[in-house]
N, CA, C and O of each residue as an XYZ file, in Angstrom:
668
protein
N      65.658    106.567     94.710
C      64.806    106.876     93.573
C      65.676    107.376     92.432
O      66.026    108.551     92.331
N      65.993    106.440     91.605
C      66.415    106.877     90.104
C      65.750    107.233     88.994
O      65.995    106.829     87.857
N      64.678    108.195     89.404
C      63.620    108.277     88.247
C      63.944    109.481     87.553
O      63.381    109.834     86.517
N      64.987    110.202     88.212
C      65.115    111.411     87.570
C      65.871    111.031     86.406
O      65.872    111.880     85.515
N      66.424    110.120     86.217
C      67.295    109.444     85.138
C      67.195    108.202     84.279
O      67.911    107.412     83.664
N      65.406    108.550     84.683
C      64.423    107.496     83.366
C      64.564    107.796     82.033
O      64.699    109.015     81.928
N      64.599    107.170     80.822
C      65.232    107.449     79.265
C      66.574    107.496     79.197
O      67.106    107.758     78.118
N      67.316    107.256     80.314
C      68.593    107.394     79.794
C      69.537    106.276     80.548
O      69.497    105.621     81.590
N      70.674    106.489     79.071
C      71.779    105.755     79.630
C      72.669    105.987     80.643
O      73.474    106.918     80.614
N      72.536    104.888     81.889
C      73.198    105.343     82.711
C      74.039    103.837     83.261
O      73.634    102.677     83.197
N      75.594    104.484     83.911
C      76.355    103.311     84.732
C      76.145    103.281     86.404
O      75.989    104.473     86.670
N      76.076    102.646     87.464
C      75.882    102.397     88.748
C      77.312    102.069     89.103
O      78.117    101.409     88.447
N      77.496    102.767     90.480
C      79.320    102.606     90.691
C      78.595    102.613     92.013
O      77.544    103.170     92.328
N      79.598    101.689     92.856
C      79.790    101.299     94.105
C      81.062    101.705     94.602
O      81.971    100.876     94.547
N      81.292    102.853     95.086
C      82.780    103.854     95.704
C      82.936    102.879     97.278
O      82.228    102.531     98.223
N      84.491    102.731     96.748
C      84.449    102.006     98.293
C      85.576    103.404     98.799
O      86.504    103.811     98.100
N      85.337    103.748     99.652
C      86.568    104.835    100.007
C      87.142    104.726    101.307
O      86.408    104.166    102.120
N      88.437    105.168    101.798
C      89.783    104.377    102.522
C      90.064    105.732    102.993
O      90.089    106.604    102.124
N      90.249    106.027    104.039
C      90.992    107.236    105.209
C      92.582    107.043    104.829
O      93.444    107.905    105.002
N      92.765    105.888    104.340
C      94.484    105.476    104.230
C      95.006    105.983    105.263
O      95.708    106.995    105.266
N      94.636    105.174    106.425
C      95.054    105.139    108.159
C      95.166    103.805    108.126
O      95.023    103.060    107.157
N      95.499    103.475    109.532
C      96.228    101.980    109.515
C      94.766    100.978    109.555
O      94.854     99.778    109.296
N      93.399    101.640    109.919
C      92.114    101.178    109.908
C      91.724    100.209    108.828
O      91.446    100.720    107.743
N      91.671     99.219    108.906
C      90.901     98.139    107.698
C      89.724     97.548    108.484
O      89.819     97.546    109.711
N      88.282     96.888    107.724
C      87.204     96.242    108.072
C      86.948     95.244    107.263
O      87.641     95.245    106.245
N      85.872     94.035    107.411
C      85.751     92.868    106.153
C      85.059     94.133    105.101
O      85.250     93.938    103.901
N      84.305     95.357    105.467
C      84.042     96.410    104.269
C      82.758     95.723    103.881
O      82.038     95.127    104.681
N      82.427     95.909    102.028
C      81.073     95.961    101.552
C      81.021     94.842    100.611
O      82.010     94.446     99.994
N      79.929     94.374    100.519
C      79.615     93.412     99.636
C      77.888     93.472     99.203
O      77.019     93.505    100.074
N      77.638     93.478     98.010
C      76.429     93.185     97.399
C      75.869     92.147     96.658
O      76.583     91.186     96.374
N      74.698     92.186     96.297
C      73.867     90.873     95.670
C      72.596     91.547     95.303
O      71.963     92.351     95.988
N      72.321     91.097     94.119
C      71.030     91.064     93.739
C      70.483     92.204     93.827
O      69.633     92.521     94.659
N      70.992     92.970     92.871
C      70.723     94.482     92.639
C      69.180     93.937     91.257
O      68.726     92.919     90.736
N      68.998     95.119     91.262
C      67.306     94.872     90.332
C      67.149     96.586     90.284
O      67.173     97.338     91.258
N      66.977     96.966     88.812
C      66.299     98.490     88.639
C      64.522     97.885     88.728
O      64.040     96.871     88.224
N      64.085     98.597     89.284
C      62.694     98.298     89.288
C      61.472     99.202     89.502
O      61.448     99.797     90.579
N      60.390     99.413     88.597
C      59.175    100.258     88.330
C      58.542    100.182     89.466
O      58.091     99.063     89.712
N      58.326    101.132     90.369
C      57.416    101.352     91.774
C      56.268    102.302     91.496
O      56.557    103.435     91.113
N      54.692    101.881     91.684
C      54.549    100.937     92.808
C      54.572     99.814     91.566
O      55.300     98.857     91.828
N      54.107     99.771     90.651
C      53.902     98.097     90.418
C      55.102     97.838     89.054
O      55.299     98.284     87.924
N      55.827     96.631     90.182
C      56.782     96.051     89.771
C      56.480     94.808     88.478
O      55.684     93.877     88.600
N      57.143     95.024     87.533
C      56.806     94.065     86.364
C      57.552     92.444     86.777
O      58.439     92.157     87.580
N      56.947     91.815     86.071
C      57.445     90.663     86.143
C      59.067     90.404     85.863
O      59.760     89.599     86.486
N      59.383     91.020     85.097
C      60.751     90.964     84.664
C      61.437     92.095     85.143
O      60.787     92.873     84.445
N      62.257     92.884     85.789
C      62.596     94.159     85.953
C      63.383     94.700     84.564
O      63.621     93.869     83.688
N      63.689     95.774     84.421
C      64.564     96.395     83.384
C      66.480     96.009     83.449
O      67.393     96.160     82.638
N      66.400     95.489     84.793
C      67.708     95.209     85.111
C      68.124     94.433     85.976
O      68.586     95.230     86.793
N      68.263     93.598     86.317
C      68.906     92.346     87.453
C      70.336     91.831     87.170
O      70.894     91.505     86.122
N      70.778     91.872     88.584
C      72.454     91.311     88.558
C      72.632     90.241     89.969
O      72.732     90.500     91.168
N      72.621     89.369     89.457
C      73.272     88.258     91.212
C      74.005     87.580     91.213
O      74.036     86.512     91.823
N      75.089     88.218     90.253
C      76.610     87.839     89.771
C      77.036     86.117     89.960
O      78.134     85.644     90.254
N      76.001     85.556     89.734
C      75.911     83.749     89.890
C      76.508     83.521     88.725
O      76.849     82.350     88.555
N      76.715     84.184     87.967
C      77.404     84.062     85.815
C      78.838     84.471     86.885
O      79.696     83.677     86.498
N      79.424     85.280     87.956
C      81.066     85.974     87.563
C      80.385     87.460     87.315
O      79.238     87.877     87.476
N      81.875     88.202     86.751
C      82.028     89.380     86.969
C      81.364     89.769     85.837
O      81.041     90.953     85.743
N      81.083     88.959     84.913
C      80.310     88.915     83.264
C      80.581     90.619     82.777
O      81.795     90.748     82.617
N      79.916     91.819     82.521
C      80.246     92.964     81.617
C      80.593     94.292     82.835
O      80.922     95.463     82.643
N      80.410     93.701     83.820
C      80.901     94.680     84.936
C      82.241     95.143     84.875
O      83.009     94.599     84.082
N      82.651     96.119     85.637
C      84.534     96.349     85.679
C      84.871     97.042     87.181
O      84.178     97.176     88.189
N      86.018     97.354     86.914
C      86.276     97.935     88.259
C      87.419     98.550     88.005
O      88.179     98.218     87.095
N      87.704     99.950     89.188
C      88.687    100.725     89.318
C      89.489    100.344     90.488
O      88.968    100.297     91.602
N      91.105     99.987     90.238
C      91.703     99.599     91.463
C      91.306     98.652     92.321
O      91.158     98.700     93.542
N      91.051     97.223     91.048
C      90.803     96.374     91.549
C      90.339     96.175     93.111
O      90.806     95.036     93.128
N      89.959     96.283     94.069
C      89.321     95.473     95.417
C      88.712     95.226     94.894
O      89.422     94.781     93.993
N      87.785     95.086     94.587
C      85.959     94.017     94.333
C      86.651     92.982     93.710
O      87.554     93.049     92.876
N      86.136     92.057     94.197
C      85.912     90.766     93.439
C      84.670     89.761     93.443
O      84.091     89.805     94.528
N      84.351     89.261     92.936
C      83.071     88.089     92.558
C      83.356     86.877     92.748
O      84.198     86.256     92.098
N      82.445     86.276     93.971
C      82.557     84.868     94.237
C      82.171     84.754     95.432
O      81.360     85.604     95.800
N      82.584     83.739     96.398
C      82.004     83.679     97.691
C      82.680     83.926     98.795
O      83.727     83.327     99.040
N      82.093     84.966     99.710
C      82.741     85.171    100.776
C      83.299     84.491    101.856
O      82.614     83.611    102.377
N      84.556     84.757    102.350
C      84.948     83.675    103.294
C      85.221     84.378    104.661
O      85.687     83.793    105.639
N      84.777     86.092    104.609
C      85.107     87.033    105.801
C      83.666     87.866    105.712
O      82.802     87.694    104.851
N      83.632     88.672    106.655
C      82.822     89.142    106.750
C      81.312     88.848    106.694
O      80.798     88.681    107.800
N      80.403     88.741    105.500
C      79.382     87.524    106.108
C      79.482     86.311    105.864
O      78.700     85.440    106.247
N      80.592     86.142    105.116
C      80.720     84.032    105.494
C      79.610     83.567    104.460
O      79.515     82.352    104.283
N      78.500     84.670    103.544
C      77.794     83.573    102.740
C      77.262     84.773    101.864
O      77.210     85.739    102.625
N      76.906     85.086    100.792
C      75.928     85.964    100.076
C      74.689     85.858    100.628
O      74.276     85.007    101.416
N      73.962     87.072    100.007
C      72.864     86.917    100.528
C      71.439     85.756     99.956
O      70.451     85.230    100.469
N      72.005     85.796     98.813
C      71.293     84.351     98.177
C      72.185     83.832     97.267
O      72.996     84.515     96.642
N      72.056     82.659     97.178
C      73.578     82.286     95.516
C      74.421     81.773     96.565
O      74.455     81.634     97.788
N      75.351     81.468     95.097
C      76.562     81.174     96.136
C      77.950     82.175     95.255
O      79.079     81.794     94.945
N      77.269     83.577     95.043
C      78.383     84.319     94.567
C      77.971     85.982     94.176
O      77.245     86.426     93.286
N      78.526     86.460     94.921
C      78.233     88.083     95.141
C      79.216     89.445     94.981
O      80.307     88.875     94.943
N      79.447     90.525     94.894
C      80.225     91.209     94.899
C      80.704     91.525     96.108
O      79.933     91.908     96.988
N      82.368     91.379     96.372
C      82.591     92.403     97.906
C      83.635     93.204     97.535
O      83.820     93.773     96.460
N      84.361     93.193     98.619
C      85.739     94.095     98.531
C      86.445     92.915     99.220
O      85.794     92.447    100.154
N      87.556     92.364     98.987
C      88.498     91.155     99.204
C      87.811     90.179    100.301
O      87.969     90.077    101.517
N      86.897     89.436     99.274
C      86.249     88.054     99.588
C      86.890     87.338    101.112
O      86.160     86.964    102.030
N      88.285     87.262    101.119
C      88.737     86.694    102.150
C      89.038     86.981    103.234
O      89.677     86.221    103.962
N      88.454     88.695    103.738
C      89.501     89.155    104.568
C      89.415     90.415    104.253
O      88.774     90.653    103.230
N      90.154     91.860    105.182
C      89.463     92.895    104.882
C      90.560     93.428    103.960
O      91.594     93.007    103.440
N      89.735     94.723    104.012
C      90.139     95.659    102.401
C      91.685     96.287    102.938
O      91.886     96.740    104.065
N      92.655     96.192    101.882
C      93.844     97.021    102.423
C      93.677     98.457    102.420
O      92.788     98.960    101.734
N      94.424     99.134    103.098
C      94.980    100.517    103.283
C      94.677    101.229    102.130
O      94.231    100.627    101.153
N      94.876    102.533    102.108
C      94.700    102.700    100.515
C      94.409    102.132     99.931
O      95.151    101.269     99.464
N      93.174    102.255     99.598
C      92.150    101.182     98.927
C      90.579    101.465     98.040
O      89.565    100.783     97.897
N      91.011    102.851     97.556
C      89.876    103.474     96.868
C      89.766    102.365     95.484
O      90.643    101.763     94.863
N      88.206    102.417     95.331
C      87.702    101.386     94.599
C      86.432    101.438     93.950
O      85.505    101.534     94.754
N      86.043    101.401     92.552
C      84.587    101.588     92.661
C      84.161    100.136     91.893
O      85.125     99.372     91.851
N      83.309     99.758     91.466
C      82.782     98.490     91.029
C      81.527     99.172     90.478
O      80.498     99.506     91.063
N      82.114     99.362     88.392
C      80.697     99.600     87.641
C      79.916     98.956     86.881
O      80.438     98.125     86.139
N      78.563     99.128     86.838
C      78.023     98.210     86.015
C      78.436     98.547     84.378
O      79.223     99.305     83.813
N      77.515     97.614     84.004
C      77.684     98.265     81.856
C      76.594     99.250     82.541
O      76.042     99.668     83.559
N      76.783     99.279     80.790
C      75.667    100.789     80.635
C      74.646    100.182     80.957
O      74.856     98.995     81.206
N      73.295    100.617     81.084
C      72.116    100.213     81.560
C      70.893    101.472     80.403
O      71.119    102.676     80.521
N      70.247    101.220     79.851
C      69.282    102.352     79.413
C      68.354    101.331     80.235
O      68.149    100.126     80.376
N      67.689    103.281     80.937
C      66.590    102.867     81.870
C      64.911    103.025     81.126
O      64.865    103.817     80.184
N      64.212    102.656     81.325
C      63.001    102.826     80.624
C      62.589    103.997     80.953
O      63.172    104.560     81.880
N      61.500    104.650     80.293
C      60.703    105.862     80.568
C      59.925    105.657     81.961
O      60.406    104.707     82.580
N      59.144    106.113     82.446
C      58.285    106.189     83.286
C      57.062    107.068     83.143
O      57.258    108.228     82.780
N      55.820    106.663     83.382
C      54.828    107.692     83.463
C      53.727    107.805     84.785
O      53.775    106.912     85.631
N      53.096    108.517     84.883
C      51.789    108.736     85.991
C      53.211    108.727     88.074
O      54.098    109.404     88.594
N      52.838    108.148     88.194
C      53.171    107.970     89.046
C      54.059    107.149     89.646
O      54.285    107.163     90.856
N      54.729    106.217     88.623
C      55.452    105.378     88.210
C      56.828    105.833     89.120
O      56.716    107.006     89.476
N      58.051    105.218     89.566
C      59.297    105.753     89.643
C      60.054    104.482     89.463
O      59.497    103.384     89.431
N      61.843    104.729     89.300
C      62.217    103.915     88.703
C      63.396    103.568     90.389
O      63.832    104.572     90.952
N      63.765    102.140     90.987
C      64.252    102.487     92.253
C      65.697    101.378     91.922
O      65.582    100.467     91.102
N      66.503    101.528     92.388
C      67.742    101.094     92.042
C      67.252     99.981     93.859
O      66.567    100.432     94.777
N      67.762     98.849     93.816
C      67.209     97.859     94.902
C      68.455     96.603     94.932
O      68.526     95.812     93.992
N      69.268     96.533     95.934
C      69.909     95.205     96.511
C      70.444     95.289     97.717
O      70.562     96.300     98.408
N      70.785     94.134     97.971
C      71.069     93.371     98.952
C      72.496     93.548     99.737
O      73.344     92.760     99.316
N      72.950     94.422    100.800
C      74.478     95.046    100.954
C      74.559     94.569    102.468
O      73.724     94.520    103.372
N      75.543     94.328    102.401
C      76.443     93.572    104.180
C      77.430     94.518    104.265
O      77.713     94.696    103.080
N      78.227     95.333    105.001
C      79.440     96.677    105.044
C      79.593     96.665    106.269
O      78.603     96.900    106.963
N      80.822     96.400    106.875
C      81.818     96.175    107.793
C      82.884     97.420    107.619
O      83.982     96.945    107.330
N      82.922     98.880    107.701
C      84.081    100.017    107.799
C      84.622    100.136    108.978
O      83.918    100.132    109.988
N      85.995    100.262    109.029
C      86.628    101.170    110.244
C      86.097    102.775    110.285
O      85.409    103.192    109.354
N      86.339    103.359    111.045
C      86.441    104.525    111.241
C      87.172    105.426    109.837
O      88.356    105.599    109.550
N      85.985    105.853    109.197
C      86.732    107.070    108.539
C      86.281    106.784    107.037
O      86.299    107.586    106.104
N      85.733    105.003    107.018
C      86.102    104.629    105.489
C      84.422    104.736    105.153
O      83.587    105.340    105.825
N      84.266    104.180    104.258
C      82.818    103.881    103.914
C      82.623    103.727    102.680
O      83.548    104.034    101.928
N      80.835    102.987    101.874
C      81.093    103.003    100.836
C      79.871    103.796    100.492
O      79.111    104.056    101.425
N      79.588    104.194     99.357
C      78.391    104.878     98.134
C      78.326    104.240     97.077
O      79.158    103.573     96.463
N      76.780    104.601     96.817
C      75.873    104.411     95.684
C      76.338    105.403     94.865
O      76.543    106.402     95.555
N      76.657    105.633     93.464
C      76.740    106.418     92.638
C      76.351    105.999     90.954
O      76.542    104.895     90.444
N      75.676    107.380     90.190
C      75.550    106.944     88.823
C      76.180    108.090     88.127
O      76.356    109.275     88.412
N      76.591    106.971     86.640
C      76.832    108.431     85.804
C      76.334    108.540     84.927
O      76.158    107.423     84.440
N      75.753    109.654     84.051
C      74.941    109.790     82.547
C      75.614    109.403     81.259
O      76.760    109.850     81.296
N      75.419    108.855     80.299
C      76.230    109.210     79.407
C      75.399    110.241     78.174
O      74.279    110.320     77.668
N      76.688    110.914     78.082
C      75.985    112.025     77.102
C      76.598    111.883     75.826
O      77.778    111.685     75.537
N      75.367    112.050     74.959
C      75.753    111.256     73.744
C      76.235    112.980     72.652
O      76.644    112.769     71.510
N      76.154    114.170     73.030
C      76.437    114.889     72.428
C      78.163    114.991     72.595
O      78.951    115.501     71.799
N      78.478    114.272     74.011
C      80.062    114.394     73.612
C      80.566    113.188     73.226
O      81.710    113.131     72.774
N      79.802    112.089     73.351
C      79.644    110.820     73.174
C      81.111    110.325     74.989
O      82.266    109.902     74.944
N      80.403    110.606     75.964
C      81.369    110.447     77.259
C      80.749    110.092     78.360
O      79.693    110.725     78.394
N      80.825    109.586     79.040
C      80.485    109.342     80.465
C      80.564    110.265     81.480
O      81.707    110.401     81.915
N      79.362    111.227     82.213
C      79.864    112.146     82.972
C      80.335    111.751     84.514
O      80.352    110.645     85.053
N      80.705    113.034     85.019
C      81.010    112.694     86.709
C      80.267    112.195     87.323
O      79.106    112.574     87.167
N      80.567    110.982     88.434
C      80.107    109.981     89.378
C      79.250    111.582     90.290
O      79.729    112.643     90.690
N      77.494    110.870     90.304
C      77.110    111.210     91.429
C      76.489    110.691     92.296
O      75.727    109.822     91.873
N      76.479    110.821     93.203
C      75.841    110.177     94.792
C      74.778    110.013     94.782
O      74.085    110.978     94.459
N      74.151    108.815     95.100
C      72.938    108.221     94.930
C      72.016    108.274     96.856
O      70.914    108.392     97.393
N      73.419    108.094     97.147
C      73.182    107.567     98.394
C      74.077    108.270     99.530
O      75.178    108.576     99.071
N      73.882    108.682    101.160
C      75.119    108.321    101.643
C      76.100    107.823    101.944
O      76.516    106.923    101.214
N      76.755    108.148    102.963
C      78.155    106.916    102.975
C      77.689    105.723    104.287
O      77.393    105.863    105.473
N      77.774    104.871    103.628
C      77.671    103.827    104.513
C      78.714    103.145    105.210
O      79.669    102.722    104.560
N      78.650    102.952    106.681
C      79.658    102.366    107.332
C      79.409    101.196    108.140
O      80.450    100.541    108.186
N      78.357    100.576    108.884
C      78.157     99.459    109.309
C      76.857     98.677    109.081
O      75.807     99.309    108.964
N      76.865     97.404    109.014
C      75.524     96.832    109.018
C      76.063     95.229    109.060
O      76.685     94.561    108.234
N      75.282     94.779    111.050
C      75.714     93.468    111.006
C      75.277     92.148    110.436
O      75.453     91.020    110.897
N      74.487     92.640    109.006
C      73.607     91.481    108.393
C      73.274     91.966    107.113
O      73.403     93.167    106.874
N      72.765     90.993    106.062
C      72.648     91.586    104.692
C      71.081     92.238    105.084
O      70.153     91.759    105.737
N      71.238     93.494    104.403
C      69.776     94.864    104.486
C      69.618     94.715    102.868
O      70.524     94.570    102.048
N      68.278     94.789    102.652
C      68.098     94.858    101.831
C      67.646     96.663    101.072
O      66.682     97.231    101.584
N      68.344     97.325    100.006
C      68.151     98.932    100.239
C      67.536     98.960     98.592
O      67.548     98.205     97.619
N      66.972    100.402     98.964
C      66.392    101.041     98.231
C      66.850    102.640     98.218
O      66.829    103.479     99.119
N      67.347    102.733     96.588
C      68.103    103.921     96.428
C      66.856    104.588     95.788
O      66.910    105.757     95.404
């Protein structure tokens, strides 16, 4: 539930994080993220991504993520033929902290009973120790800056099929 951070501009980061032990997994991959008004969902959402365009206004820290089609871990996106993971071919190296952010996003208001739910599609393969998170950050326009990454979610470490989640 991202409703506490309805009216505002906010970025979505995907933390992939690494024990930096000799442990590697095929790790995390997503698809078809959607911000979306609960209970009743509009026809259009405020936000959809199913990276079928490429990496288009997204970025990333310490490069792992990349966009395209998997050839490890699940062998296919969850729809498309092109999704976000952590090294498409094969698993994530050693030391290997990583986050994958969106652009900015301004979220709509909300009223009555309305909430606003951050929603996609994640496959995550970790060794022991590693895992990944949901995180957002505000931007605050009085310093005109992006604040500190916070946790949306826990840390996730296995799942043998694409789940579809709700933050």
């Amino acid at each position: 539930d991202v409703t506490t951070y309805a009216g505002q501009r906010v970025r979505f980061g995907f933390y992939h994080y690494t024990e930096n032990d000799s442990g590697v997994g095929n790790c995390w991959f997503i698809d078809d993220l959607q911000v979306v008004t609960v209970p009743v969902i509009p026809s259009s959402p405020p936000f959809s991504e199913n990276f079928e365009s490429g990496i288009a206004d997204w970025s990333m820290v310490n490069g792992v993520w990349e966009v395209g089609t998997p050839t490890a871990g699940p062998d296919a996106c969850n729809s498309g033929s092109q999704c976000a993971g952590t090294v498409l071919s094969g698993n994530y190296p050693r030391s290997a902290n990583s986050r994958l952010i969106s652009a900015p996003i301004d979220l709509p208001t909300v009223s009555g009973s309305d909430e606003l739910h951050l929603r996609f599609w994640q496959w995550f393969s970790y060794e022991y120790g590693d895992n990944g998170t949901v995180q957002i950050s505000l931007w605050d326009t009085s310093s005109s800056s992006w604040q500190p990454w916070t946790d949306l979610s826990g840390s996730m470490t296995y799942s043998s099929a694409w789940t579809r989640t709700d933050v």
